[in-house]
N, C-alpha and C. Protein backbone atom coordinates (compact mmCIF):
# COMPACT_ATOMS: atom_id res chain seq x y z
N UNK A 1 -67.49 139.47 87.16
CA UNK A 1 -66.71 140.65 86.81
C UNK A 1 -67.67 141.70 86.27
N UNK A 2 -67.49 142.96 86.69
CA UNK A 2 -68.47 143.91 85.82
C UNK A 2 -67.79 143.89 85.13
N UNK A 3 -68.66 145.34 83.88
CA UNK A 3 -68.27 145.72 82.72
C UNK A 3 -66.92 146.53 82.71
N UNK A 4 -67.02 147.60 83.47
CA UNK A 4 -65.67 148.46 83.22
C UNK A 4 -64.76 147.82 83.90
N UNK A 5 -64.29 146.54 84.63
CA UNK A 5 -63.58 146.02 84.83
C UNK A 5 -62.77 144.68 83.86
N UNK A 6 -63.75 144.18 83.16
CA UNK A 6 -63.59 143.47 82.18
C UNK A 6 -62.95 144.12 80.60
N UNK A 7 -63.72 145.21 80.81
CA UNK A 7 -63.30 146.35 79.62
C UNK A 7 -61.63 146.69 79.66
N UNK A 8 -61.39 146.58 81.02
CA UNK A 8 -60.12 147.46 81.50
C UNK A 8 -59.04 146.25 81.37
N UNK A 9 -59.66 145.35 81.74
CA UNK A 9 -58.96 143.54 81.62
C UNK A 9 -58.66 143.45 80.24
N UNK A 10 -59.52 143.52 79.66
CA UNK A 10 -59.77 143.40 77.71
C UNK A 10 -58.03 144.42 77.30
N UNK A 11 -58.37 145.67 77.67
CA UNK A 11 -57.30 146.86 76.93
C UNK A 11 -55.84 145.81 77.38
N UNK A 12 -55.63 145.48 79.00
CA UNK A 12 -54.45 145.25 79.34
C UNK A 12 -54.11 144.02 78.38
N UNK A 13 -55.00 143.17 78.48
CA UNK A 13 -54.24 141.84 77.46
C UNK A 13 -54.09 142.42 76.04
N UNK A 14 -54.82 142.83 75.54
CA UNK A 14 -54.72 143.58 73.86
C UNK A 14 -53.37 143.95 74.06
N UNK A 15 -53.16 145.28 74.80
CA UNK A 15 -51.62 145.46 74.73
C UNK A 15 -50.53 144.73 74.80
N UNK A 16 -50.38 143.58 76.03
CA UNK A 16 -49.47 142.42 75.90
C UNK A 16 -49.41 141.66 74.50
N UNK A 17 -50.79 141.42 73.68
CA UNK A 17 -50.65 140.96 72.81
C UNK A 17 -50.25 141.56 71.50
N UNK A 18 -50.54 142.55 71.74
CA UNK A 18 -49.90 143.82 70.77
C UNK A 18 -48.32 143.66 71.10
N UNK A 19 -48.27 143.77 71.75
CA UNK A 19 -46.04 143.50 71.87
C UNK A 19 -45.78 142.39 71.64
N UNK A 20 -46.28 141.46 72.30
CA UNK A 20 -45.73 140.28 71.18
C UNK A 20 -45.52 139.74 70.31
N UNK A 21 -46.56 140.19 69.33
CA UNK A 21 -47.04 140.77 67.86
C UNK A 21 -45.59 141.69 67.54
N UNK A 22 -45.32 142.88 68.53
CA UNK A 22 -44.82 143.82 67.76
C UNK A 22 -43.21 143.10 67.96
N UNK A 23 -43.04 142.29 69.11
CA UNK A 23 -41.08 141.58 69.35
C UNK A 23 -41.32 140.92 68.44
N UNK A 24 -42.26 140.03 67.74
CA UNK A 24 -42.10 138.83 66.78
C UNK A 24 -41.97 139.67 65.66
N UNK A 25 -42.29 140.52 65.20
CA UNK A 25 -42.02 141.08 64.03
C UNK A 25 -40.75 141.45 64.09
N UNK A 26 -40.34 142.22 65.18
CA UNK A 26 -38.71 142.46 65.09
C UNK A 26 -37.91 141.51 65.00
N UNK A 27 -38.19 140.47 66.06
CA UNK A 27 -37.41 138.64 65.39
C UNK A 27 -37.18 138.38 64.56
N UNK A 28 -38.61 138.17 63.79
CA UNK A 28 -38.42 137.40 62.50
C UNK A 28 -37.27 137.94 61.08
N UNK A 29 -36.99 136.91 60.40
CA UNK A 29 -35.72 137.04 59.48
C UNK A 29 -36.31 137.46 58.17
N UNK A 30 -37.94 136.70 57.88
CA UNK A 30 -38.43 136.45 56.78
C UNK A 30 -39.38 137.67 56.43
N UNK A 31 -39.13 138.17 55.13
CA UNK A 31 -40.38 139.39 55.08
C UNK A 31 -41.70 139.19 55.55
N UNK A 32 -41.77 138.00 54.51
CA UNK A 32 -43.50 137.75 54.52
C UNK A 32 -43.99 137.25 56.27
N UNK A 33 -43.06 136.85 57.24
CA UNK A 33 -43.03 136.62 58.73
C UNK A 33 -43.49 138.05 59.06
N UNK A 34 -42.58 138.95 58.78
CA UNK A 34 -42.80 140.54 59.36
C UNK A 34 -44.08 140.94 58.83
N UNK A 35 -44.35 140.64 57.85
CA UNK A 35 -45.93 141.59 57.23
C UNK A 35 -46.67 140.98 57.89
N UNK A 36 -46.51 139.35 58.08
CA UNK A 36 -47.92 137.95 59.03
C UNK A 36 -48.00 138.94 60.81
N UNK A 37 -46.77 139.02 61.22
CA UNK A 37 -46.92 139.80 62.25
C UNK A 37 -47.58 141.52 62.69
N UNK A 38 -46.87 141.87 61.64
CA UNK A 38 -47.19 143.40 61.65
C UNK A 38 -49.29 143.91 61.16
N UNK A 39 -49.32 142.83 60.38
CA UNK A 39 -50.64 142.41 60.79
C UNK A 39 -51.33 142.68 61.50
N UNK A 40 -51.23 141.31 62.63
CA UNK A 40 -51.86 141.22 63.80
C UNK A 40 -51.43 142.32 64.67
N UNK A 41 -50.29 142.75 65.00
CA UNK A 41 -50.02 143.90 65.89
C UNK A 41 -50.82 144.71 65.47
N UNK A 42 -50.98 145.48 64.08
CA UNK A 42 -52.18 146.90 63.72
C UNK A 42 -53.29 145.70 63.96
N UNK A 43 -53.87 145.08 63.98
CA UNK A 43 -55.25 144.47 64.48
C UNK A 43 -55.34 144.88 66.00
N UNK A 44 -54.38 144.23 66.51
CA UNK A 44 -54.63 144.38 68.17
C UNK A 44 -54.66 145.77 68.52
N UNK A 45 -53.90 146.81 67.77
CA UNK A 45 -53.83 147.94 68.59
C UNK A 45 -55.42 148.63 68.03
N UNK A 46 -55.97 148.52 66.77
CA UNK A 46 -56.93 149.02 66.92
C UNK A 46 -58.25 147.93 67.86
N UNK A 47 -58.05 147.21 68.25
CA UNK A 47 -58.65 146.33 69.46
C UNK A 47 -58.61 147.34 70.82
N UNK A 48 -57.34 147.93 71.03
CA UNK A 48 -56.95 148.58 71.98
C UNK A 48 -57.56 149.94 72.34
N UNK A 49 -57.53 150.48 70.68
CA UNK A 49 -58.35 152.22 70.50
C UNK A 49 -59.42 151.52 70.92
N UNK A 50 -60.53 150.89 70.22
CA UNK A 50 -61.95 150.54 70.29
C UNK A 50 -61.97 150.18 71.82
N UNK A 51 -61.50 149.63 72.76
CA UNK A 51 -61.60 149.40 73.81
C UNK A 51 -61.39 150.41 74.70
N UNK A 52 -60.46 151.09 74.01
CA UNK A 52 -60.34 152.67 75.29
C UNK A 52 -61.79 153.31 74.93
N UNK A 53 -62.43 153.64 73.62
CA UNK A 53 -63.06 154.77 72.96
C UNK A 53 -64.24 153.78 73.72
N UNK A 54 -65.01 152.74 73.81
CA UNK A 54 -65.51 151.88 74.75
C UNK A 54 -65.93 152.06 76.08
N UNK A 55 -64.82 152.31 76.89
CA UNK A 55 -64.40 152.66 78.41
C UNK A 55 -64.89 153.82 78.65
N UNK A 56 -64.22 154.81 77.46
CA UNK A 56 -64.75 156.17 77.76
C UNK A 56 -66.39 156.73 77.64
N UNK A 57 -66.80 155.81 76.77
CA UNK A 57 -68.00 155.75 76.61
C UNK A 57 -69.16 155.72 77.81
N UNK A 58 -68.91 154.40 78.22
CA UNK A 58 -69.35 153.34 80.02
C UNK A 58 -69.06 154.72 80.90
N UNK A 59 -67.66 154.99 80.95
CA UNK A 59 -67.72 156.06 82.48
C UNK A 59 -68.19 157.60 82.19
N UNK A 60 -68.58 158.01 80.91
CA UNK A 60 -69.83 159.22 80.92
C UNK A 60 -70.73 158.61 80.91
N UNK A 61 -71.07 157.82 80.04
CA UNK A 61 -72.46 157.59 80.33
C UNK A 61 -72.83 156.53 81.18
N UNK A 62 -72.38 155.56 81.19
CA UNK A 62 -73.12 153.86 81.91
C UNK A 62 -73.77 153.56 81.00
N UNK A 63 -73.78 153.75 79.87
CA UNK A 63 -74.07 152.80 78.74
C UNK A 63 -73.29 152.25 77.34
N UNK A 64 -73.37 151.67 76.83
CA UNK A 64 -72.63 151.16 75.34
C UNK A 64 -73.25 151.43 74.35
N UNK A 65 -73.34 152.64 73.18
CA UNK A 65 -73.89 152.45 72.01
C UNK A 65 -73.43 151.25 70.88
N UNK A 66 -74.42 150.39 70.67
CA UNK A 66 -72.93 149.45 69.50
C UNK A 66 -72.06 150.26 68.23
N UNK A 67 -70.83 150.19 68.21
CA UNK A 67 -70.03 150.65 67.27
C UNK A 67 -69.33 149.35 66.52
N UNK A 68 -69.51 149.43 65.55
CA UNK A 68 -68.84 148.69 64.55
C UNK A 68 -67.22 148.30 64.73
N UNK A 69 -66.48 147.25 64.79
CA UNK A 69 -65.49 146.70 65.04
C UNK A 69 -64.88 145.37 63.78
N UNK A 70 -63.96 146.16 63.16
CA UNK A 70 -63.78 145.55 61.45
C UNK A 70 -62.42 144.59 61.83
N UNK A 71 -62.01 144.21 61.26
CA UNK A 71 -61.12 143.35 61.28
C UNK A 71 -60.86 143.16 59.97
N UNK A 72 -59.29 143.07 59.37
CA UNK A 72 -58.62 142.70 58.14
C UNK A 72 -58.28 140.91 57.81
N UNK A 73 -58.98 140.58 59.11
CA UNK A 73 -58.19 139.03 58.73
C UNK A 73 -59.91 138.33 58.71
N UNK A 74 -59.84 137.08 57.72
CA UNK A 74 -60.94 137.03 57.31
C UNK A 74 -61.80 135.71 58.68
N UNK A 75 -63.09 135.56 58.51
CA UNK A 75 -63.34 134.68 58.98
C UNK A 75 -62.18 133.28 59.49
N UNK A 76 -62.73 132.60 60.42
CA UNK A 76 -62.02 131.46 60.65
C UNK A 76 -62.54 130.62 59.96
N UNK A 77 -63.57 130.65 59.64
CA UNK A 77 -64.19 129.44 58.55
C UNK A 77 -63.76 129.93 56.93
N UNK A 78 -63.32 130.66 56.49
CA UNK A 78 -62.78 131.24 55.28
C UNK A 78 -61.66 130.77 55.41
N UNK A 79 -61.02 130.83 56.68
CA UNK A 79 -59.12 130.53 56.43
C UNK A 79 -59.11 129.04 56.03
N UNK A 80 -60.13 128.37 57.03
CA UNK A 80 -60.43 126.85 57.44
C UNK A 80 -60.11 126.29 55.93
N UNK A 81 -61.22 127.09 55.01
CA UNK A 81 -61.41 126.59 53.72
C UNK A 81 -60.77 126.40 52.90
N UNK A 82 -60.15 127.51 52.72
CA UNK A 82 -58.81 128.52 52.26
C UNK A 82 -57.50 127.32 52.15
N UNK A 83 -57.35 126.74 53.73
CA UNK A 83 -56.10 126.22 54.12
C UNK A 83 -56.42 124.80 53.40
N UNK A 84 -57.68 124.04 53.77
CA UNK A 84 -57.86 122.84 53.03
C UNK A 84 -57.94 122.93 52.06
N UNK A 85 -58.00 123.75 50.93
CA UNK A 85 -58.29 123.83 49.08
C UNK A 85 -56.69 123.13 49.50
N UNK A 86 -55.32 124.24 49.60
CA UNK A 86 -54.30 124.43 49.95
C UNK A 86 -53.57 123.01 49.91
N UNK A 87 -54.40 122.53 50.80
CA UNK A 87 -53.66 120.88 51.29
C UNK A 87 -54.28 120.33 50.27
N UNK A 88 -55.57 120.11 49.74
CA UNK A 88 -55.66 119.17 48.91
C UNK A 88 -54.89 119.25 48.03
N UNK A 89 -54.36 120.53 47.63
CA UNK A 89 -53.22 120.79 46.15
C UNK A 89 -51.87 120.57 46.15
N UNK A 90 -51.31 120.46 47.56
CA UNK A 90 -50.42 120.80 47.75
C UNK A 90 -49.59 119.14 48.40
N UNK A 91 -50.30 118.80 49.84
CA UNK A 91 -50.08 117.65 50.67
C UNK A 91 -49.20 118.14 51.68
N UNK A 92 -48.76 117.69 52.32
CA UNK A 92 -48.05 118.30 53.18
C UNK A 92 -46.27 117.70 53.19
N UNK A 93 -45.90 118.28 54.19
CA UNK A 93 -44.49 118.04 53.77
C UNK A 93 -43.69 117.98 55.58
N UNK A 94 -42.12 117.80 55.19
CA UNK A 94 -41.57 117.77 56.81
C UNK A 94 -41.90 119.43 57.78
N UNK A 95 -42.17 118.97 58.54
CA UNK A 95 -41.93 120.17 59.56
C UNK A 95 -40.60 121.05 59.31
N UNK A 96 -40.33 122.39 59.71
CA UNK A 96 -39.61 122.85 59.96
C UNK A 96 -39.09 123.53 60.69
N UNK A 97 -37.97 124.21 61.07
CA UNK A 97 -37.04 124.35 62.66
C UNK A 97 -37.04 125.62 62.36
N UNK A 98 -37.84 127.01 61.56
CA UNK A 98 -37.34 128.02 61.10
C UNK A 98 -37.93 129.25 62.60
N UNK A 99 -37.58 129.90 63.40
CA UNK A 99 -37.82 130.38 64.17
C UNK A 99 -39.18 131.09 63.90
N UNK A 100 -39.30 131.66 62.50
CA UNK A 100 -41.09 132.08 62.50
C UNK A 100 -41.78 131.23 62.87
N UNK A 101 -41.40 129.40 62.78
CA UNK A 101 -42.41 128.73 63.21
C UNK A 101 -42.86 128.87 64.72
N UNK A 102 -41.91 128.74 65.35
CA UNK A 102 -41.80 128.83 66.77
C UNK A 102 -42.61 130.43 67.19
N UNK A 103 -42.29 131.63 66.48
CA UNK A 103 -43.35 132.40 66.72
C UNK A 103 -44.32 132.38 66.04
N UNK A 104 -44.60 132.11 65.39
CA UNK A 104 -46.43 132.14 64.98
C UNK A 104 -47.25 130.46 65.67
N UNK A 105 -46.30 129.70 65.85
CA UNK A 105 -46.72 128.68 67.63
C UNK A 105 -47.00 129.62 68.68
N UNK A 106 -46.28 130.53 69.10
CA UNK A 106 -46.51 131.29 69.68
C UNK A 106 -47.93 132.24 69.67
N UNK A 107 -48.35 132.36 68.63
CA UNK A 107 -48.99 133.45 67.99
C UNK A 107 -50.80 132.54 68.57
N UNK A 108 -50.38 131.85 67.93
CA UNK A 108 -51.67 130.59 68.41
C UNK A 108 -51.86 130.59 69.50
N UNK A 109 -50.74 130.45 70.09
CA UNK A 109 -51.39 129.98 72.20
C UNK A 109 -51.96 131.33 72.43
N UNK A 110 -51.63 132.67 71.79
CA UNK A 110 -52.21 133.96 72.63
C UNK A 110 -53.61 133.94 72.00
N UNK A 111 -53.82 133.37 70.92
CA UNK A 111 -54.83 133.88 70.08
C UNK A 111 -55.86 132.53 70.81
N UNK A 112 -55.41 131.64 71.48
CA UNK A 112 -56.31 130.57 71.76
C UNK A 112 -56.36 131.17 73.43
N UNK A 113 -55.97 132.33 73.70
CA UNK A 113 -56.33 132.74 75.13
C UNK A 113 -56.93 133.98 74.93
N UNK A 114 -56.48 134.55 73.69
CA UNK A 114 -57.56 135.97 73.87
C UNK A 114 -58.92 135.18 73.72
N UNK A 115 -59.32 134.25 72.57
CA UNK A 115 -60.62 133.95 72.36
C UNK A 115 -61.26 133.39 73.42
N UNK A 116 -60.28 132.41 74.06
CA UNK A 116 -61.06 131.94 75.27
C UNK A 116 -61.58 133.35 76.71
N UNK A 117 -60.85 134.13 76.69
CA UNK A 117 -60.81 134.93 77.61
C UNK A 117 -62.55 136.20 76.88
N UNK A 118 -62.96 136.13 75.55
CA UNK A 118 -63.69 137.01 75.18
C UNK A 118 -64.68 135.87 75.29
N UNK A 119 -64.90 135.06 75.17
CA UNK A 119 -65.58 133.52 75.69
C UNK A 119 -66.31 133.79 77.23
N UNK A 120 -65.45 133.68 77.79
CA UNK A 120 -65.59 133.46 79.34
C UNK A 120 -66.61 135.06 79.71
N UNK A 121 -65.95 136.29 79.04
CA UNK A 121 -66.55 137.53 79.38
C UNK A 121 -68.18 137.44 78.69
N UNK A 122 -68.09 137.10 77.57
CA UNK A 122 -69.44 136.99 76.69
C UNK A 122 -70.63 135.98 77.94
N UNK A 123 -69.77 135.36 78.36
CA UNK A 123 -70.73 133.91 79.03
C UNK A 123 -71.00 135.44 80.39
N UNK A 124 -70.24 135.47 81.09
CA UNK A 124 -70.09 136.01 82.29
C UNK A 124 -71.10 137.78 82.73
N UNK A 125 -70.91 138.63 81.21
CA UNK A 125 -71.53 139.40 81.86
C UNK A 125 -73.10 139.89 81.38
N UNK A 126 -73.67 140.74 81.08
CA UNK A 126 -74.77 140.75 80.76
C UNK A 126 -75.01 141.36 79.76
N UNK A 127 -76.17 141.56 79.54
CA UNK A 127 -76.19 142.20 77.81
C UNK A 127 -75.32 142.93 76.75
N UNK A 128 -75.32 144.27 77.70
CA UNK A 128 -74.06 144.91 77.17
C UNK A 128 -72.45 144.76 76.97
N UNK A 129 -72.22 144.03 77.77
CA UNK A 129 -71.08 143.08 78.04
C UNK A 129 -70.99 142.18 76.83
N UNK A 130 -72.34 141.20 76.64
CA UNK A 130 -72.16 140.30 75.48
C UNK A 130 -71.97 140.71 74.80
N UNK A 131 -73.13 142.01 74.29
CA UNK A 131 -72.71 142.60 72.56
C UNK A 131 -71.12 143.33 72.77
N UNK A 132 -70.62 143.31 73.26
CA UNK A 132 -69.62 144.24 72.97
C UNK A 132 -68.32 142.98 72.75
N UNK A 133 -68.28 142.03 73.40
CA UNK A 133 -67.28 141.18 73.32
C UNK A 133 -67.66 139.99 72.65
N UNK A 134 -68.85 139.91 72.38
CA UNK A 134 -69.04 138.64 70.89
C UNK A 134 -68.18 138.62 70.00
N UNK A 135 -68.26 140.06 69.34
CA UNK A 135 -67.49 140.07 68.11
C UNK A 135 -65.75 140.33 68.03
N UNK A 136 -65.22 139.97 69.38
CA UNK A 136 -64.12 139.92 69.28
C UNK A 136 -63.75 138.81 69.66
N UNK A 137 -64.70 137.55 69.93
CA UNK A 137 -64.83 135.97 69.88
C UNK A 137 -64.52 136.24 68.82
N UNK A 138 -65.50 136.54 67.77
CA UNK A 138 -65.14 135.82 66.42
C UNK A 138 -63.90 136.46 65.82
N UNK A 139 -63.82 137.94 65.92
CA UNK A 139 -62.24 138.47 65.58
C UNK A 139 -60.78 137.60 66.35
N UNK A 140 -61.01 137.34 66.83
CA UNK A 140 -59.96 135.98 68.09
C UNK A 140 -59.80 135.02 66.99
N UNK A 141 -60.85 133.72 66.96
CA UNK A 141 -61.08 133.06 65.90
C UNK A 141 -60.60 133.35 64.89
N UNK A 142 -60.89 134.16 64.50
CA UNK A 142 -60.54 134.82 62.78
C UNK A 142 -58.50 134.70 62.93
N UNK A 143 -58.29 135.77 64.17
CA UNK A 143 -56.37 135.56 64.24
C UNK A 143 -55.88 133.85 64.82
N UNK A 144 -57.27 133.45 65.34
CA UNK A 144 -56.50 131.59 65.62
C UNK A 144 -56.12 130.83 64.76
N UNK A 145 -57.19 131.18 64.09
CA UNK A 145 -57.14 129.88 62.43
C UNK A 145 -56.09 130.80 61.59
N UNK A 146 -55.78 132.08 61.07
CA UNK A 146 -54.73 132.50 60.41
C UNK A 146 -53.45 132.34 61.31
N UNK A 147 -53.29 132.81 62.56
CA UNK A 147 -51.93 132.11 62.93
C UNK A 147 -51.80 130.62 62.87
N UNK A 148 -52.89 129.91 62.96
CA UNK A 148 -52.51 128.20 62.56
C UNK A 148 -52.11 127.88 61.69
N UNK A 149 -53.05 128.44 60.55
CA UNK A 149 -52.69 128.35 59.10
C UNK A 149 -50.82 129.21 58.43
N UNK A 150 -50.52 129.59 58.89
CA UNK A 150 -48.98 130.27 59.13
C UNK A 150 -48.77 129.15 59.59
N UNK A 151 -48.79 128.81 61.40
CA UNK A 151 -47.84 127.55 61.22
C UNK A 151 -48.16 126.47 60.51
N UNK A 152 -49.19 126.10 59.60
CA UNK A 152 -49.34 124.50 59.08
C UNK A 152 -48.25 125.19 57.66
N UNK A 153 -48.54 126.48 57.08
CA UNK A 153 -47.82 127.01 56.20
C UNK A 153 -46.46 126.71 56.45
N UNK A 154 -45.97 127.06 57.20
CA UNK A 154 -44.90 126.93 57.44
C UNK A 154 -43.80 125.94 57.63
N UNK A 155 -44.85 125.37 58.26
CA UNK A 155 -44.39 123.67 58.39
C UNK A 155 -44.61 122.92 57.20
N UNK A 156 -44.80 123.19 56.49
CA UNK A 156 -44.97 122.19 55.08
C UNK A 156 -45.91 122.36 53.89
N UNK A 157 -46.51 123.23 53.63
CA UNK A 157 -47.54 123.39 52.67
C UNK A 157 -46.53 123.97 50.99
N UNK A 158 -45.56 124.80 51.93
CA UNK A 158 -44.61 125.33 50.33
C UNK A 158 -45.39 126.94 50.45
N UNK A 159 -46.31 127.84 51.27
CA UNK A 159 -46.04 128.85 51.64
C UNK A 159 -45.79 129.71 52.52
N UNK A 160 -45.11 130.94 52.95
CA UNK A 160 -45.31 131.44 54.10
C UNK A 160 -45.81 132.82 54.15
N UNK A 161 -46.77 132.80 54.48
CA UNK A 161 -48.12 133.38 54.51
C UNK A 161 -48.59 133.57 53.09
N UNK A 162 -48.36 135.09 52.28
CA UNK A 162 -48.75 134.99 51.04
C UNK A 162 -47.36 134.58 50.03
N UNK A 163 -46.31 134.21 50.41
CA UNK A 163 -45.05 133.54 49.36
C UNK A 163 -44.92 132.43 49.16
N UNK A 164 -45.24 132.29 47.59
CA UNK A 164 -44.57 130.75 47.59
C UNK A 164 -43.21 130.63 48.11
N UNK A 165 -42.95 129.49 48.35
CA UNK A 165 -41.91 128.95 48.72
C UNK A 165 -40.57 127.90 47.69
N UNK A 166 -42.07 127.03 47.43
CA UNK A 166 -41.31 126.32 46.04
C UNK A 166 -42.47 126.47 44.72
N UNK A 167 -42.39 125.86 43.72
CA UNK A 167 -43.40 125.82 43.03
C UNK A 167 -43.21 124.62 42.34
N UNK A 168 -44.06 123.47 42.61
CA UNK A 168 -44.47 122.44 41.91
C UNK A 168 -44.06 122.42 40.53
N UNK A 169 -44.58 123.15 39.40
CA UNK A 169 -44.33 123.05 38.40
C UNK A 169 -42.74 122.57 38.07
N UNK A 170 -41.92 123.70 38.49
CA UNK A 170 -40.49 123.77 38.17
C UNK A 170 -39.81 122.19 39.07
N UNK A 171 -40.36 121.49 39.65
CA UNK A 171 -39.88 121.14 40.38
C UNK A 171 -38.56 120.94 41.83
């Protein structure tokens, strides 16, 4: 695949994933569901600017200056950590049937296809290609392990996303 074709591949999935992001937020019942979503939707769409502002770049010039690409959600090895303190304090508990679970399940399979898909481009094209889609491997990563961590949340830890749910103490 060249570059401005991959680039152009990149914008179209961002956007799909940006709406799904943006229907799951309208779904969901639970605040702290709507903020976990609304989230990732402003993540993806500025995925989307940076990828147009990108494109436009490639077809004046035929080249890529690197531009900086931030992300609000933290490492995947931070969440990783984050989520196990969590369990050691906490343990886990029954699953639950609450429809955020089912979308932020959801949230995972896209986030385990954008990363694989910035994977495959990083392997596939050449220099400029790599630097530009490395760091949205690891931004991928970064939304895999936080939508996981939502559903392990969800399913039993006692929060959903930043709300407690119950609190130990009070029993």
């Amino acid at each position: 695949m060249k570059l401005e074709e991959a680039i152009r591949t990149a914008i179209d999935f961002e956007h799909r994933v940006h709406e799904n992001y943006v229907q799951a937020m309208r779904q969901a019942r639970d605040p702290a569901a709507k903020r976990f979503f609304e989230v990732l939707a402003t993540e993806e769409q500025g995925h989307i600017a940076y990828l147009e502002s990108r494109l436009g770049e490639w077809q004046k010039t035929g080249h890529l200056t690197p531009a900086a690409l931030v992300s609000a959600i933290p490492s995947s090895a931070r969440i990783a950590a984050g989520v196990a303190r969590l369990q050691a304090k906490l343990g886990a508990a029954p699953a639950s049937a609450e429809p955020e679970v089912q979308l932020a399940q959801q949230a995972v399979e896209a986030e385990k296809e954008a990363a694989e898909f910035y994977r495959r481009m990083v392997s596939e094209l050449g220099p400029e290609g790599q630097q530009l889609f490395t760091r949205f491997v690891e931004i991928e990563e970064g939304h895999l392990a936080i939508a996981q961590a939502e559903v392990d949340a969800a399913t039993g830890l006692g929060f959903w996303f930043d709300v407690r749910e119950f609190d130990l103490e009070l029993g």
